[in-house]
Coordinates of C-alpha atoms in Angstrom, one line a residue:
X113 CA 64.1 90.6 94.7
X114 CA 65.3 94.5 95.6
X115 CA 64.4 96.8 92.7
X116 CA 65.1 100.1 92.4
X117 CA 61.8 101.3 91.6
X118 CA 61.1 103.8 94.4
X119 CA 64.5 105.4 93.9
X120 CA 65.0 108.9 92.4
X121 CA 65.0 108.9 88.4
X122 CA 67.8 111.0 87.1
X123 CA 68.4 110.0 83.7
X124 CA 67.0 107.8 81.1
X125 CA 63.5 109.4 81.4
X126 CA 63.1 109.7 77.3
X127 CA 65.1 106.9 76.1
X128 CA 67.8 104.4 77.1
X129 CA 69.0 102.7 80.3
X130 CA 66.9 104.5 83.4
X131 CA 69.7 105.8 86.0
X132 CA 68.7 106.0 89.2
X133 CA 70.4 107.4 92.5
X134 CA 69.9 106.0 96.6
X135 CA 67.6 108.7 98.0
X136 CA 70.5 110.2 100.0
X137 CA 72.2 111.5 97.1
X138 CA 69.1 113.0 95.0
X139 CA 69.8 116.2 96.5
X140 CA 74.2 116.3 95.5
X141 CA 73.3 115.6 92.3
X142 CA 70.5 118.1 92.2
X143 CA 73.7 120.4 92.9
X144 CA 75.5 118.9 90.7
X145 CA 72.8 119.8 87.9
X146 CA 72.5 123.2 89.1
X147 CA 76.2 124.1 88.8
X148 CA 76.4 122.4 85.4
X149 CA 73.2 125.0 84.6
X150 CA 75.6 127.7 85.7
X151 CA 78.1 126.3 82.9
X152 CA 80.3 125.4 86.0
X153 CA 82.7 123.3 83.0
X154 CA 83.3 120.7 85.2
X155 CA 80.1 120.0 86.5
X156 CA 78.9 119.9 82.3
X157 CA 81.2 117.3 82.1
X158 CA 80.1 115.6 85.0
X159 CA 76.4 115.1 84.3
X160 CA 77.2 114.3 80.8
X161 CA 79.0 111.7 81.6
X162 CA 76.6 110.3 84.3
X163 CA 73.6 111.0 81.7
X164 CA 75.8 109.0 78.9
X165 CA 75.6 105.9 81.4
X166 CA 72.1 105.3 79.6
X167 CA 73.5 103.7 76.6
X168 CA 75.6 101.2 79.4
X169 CA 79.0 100.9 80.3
X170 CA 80.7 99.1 76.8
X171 CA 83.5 101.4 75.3
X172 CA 83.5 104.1 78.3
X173 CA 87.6 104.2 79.8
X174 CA 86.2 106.0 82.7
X175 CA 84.2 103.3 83.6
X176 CA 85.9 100.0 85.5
X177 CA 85.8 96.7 87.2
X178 CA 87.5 96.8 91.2
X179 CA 89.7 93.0 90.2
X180 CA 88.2 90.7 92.8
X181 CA 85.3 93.0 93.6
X182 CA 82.8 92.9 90.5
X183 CA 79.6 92.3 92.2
X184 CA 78.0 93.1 95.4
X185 CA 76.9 90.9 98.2
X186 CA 73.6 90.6 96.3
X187 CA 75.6 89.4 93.3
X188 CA 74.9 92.4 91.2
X189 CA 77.4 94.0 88.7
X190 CA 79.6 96.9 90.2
X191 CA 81.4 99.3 88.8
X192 CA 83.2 102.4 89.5
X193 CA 83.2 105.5 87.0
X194 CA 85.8 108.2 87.6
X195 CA 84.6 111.9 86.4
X196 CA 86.3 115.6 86.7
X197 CA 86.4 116.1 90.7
X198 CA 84.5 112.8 91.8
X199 CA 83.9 109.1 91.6
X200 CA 80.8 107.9 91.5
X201 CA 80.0 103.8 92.5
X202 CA 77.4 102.3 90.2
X203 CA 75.4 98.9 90.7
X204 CA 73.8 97.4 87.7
X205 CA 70.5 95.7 88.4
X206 CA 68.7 92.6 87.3
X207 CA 66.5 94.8 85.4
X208 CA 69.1 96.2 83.7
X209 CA 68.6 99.6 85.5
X210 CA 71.7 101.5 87.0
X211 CA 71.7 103.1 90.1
X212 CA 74.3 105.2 91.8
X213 CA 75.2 104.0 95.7
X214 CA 78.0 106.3 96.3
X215 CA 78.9 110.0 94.9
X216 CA 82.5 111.0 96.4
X217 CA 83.4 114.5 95.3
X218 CA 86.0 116.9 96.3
X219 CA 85.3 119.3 99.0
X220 CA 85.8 122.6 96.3
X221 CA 84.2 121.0 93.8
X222 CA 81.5 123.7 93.6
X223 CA 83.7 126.5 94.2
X224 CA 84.3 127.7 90.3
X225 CA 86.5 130.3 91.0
X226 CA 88.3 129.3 93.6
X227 CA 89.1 125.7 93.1
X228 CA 92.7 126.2 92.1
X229 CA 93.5 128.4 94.9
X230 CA 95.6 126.1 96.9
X231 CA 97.6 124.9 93.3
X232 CA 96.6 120.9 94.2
X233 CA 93.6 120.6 92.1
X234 CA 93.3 118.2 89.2
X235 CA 93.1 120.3 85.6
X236 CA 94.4 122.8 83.1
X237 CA 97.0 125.4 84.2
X238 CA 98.6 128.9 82.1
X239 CA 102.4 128.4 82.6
X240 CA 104.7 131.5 82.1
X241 CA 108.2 132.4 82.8
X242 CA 108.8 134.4 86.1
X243 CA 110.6 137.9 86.2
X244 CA 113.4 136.3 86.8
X245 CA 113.7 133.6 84.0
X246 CA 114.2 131.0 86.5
X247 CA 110.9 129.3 86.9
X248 CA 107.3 128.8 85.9
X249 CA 104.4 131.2 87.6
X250 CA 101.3 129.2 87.7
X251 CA 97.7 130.6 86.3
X252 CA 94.8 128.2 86.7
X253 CA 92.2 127.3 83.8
X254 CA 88.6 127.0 85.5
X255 CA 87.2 125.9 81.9
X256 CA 90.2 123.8 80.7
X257 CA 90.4 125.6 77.6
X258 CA 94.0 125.5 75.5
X259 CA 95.5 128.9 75.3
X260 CA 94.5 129.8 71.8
X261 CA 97.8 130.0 69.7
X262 CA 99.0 127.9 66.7
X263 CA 101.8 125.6 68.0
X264 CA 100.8 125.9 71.8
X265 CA 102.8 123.8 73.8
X266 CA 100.4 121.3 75.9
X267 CA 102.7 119.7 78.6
X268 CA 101.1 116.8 81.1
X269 CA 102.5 115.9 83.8
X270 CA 103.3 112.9 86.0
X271 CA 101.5 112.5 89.4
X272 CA 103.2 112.1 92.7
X273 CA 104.0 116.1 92.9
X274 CA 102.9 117.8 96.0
X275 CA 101.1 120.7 93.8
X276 CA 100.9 122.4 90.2
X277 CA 104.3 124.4 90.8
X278 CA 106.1 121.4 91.8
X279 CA 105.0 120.0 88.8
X280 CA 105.7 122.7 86.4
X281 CA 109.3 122.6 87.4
X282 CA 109.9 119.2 86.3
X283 CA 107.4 118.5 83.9
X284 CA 108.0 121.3 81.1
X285 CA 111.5 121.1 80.9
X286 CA 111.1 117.4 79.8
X287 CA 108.4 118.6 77.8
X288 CA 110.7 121.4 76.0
X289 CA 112.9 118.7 74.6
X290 CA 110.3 117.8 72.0
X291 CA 110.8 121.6 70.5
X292 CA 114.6 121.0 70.7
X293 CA 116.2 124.2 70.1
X294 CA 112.9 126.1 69.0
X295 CA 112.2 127.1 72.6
X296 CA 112.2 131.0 72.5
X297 CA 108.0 131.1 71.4
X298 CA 107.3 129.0 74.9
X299 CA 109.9 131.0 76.7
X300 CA 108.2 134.3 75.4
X301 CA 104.6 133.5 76.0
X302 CA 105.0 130.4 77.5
X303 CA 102.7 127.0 77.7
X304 CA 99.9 125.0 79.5
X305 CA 100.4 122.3 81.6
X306 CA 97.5 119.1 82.6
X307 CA 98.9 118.7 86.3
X308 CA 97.7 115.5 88.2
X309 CA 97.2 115.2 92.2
X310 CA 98.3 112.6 93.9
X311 CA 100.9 110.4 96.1
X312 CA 102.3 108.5 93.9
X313 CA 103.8 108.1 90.1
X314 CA 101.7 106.8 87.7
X315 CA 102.6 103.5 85.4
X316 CA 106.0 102.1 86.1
X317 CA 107.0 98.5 85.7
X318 CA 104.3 96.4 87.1
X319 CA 101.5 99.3 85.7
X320 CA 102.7 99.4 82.3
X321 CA 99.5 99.0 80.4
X322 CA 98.6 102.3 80.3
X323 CA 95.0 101.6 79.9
X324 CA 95.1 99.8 83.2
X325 CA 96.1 102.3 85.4
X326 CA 93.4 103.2 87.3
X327 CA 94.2 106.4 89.5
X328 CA 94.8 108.1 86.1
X329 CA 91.4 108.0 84.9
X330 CA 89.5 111.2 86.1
X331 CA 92.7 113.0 85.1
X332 CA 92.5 111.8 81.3
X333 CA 88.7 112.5 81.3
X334 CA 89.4 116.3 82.2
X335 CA 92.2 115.8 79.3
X336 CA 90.3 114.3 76.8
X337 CA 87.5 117.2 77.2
X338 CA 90.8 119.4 77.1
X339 CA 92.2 118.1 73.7
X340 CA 88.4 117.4 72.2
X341 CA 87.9 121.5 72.8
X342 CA 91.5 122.0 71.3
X343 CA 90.9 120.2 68.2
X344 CA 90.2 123.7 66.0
X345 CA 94.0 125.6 67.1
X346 CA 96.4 124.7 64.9
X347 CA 99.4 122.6 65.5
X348 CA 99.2 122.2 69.1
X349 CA 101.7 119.8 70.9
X350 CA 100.6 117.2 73.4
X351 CA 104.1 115.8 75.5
X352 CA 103.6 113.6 78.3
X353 CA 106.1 113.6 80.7
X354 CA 107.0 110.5 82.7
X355 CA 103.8 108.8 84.0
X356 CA 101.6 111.6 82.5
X357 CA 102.2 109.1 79.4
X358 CA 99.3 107.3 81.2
X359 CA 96.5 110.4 81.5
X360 CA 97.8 111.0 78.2
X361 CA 97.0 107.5 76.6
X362 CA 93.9 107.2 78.7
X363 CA 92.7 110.4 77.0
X364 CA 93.5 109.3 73.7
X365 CA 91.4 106.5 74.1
X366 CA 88.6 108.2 75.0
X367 CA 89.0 110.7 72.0
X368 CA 88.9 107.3 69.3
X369 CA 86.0 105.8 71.1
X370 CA 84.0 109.3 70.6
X371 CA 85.2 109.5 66.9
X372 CA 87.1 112.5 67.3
X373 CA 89.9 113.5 64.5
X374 CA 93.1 115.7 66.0
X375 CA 94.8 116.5 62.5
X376 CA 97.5 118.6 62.4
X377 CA 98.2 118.1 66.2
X378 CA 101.3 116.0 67.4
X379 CA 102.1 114.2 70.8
X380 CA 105.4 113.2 72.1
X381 CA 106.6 111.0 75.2
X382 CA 109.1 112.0 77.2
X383 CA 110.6 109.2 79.2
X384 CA 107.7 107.8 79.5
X385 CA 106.5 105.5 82.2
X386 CA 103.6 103.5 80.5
X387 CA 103.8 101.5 76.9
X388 CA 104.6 104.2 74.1
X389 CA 103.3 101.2 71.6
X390 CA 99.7 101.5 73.0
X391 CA 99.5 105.6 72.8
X392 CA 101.1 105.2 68.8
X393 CA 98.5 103.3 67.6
X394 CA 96.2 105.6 69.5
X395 CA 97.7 108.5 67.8
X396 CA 97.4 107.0 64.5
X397 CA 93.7 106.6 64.8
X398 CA 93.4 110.4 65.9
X399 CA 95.3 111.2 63.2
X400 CA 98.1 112.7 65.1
X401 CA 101.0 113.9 62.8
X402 CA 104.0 112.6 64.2
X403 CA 107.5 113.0 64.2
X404 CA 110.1 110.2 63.5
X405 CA 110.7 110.6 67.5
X406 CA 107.7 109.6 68.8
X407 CA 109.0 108.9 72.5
X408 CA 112.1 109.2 74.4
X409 CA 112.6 105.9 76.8
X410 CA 115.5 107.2 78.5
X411 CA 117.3 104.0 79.9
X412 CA 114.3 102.0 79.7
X413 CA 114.8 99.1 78.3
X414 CA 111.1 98.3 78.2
X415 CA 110.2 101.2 76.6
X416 CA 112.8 100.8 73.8
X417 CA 111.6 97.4 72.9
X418 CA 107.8 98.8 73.0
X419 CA 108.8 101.2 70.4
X420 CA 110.5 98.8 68.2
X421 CA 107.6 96.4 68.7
X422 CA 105.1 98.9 66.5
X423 CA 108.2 100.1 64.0
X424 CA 106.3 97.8 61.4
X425 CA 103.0 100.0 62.2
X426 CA 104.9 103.2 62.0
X427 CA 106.3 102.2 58.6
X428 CA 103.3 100.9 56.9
X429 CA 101.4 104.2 57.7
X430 CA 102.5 106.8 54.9
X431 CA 101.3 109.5 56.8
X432 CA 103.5 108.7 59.6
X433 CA 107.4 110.5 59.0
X434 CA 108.7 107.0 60.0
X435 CA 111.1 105.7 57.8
X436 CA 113.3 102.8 56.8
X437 CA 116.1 105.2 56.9
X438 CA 114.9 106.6 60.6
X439 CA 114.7 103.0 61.6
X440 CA 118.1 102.2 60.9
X441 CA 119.8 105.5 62.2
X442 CA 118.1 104.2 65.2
X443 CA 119.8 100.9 65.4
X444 CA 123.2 101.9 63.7
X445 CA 122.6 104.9 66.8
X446 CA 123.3 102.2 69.4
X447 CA 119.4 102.8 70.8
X448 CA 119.0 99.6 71.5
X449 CA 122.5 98.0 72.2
X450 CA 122.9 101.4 75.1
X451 CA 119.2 100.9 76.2
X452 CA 119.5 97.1 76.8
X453 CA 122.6 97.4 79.1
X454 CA 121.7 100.0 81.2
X455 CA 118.3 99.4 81.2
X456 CA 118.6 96.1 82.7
X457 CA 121.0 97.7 85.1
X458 CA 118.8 100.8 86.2
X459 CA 115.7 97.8 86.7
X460 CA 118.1 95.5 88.6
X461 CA 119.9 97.6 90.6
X462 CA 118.1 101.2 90.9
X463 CA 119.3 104.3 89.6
X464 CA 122.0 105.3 92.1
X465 CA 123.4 101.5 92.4
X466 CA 123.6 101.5 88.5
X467 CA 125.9 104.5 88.2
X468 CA 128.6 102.4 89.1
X469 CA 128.2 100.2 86.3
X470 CA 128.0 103.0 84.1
X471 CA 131.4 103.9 83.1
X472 CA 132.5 100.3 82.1
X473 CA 129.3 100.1 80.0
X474 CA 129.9 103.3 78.4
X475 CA 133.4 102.1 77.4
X476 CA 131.8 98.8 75.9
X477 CA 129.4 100.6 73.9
X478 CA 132.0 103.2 72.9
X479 CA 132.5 106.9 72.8
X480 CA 132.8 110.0 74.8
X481 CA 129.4 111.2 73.4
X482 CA 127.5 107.8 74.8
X483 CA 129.0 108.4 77.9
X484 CA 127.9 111.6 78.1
X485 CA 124.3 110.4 77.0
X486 CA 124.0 108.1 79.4
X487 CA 125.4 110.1 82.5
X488 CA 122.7 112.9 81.1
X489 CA 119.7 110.4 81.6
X490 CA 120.9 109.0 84.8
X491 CA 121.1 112.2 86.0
X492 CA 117.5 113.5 85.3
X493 CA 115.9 110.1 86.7
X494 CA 118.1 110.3 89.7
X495 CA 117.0 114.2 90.0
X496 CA 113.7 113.2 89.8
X497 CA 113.9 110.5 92.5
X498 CA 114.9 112.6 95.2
X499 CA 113.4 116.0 94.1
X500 CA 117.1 117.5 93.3

């Protein structure tokens, strides 16, 4: 039987599960170590997170199981634990020890000061108005850390953006919307935003579970350390925008499995493309102070009914500003009768197709102002489809 005796020891020498890496990647993680000694913030993360696999892999969200490829040839366990900048693959062995076969990490990873340069890297960006007043200038956050200001505006944003600017300009206005018409604070001094690489949007109708979306999870690990390190500002707001409801979520849950409290923060979902039920009960747990509006679903039809599905949760929690007489403005609103129709139109048909269907629904719900609404909402999704 293989063992992994002869294999470098790299955690677990005092107590715990022993971690172990092939011999190949001794010296990367060596690296890895020395950066984190040079409170490179990432890399701290990083080895934490590696060391922490000595207590197993129970109740960690950045661990998980590839569906049909749980094991290895030699039938041992396999999983795959995502961390700021790199995956690592993990084998579990009959012995119960872990070792690690594969280390993938960014090219820049190492490169502290310059690893925003290029404005595609994962993490925590300074967002401020331009000269101009017409878009967002871009300052990166090497340690993650929230701007320290009561009330600080905390936007996260979807993936599928080809960099941080890109981002900015869809992301915060969607994220403004939670402050309504109390803008001119994030205007003057403006916000941060959690920006997200990749090709494609997160969550969506076949990845609704937000805690099963999988190319989200280093992402909400860098959040998670963002919003733990937050926890002592006051009143800071965490809105998700579109599928950054899922890094959002994800980091949420990794908060309540640690313990950690968020009182006197708030978060808010703006059209969100995961399950806003999951993240409320997730924000009840942290404590969260939320506002009868917890999430805006747009025309989704799903999301409406995941809302109403946890209105009993909202209700029964008296710190939660969720009333009986919310809930009915909702329903007596039309929120569900105007999300139902369209909703099953913008699923069935797609955005553009659905705009033909719009008026006549519009007139069968009633009212210039629904029409209005619903043109509005059709228009941002469409805008955001085509990169208008």
């Amino acid at each position: 039987m293989s063992t992994t005796q002869n294999l470098p020891l790299i955690a677990g020498q005092r107590a715990g599960k022993l971690i172990r890496c092939i011999t190949k990647l001794e010296p990367v993680f060596q690296r890895l170590q020395q950066a984190a000694r040079r409170n490179h913030y990432w890399a701290t993360i990083a080895v934490k997170e590696l060391n922490a696999l000595t207590t197993g892999v129970l109740g960690k969200n950045n661990v998980y199981v590839r569906p049909g490829k749980s094991r290895t040839k030699n039938s041992n366990e396999l999983y795959y634990v995502f961390l700021p900048g790199l995956k690592a693959t993990v084998v579990r062995w009959p012995d119960d020890q872990f070792c690690i076969t594969e280390l993938n990490l960014d090219d820049n990873y190492f490169r502290a000061t310059e690893q925003y340069a290029d404005r595609t890297r994962m993490g925590l960006y300074r967002a401020f108005r331009d000269k101009d007043q017409s878009a967002w200038d871009l300052k990166p956050v090497p340690d993650g850390k929230v701007f320290r200001l009561p009330g600080r505006l905390v936007a996260v944003a979807d993936s599928g953006y080809e960099n941080a600017d890109d981002a900015a300009r869809y992301t915060i206005p969607g994220a403004l919307e939670f402050l309504g018409k109390n803008t001119a604070g994030v205007r003057e001094l403006g916000c941060d935003l959690h920006f997200t690489p990749g090709q494609k949007r997160l969550g969506g109708m076949l990845r609704y579970n937000p805690l099963e979306v999988n190319t989200s999870r280093a992402s909400a690990v860098q959040l998670a350390a963002t919003m733990e390190g937050a926890r002592d500002i006051k009143n800071v707001s965490w809105v998700a925008d579109f599928g950054g409801s899922a890094v959002l979520t994800q980091a949420m849950q990794i908060l309540v499995n640690k313990g950690v409290k968020l009182k006197g923060h708030t978060a808010y979902l703006h059209r969100p493309r995961t399950s806003p039920a999951k993240a409320l009960r997730l924000a009840h747990k942290l404590e969260l102070t939320l506002n009868e509006s917890f999430a805006n679903t747009g025309l989704s039809l799903r999301g409406t009914l995941s809302q109403f599905s946890v209105a009993g949760v909202r209700l029964s929690n008296k710190n939660d500003a969720y009333n009986r007489g919310h809930h009915a403005q909702a329903w007596f609103k039309g929120t569900v009768a105007m999300s139902t129709p369209v909703g099953i139109a913008a699923t069935v048909m797609g955005g553009a197709q659905a705009m033909v269907v719009v008026g006549s629904i519009a007139t069968a719900i009633g009212g210039v102002g629904v029409a209005y609404s619903i043109g509005q909402s059709l228009a941002e999704d469409l805008r955001r489809r085509f990169k208008l």
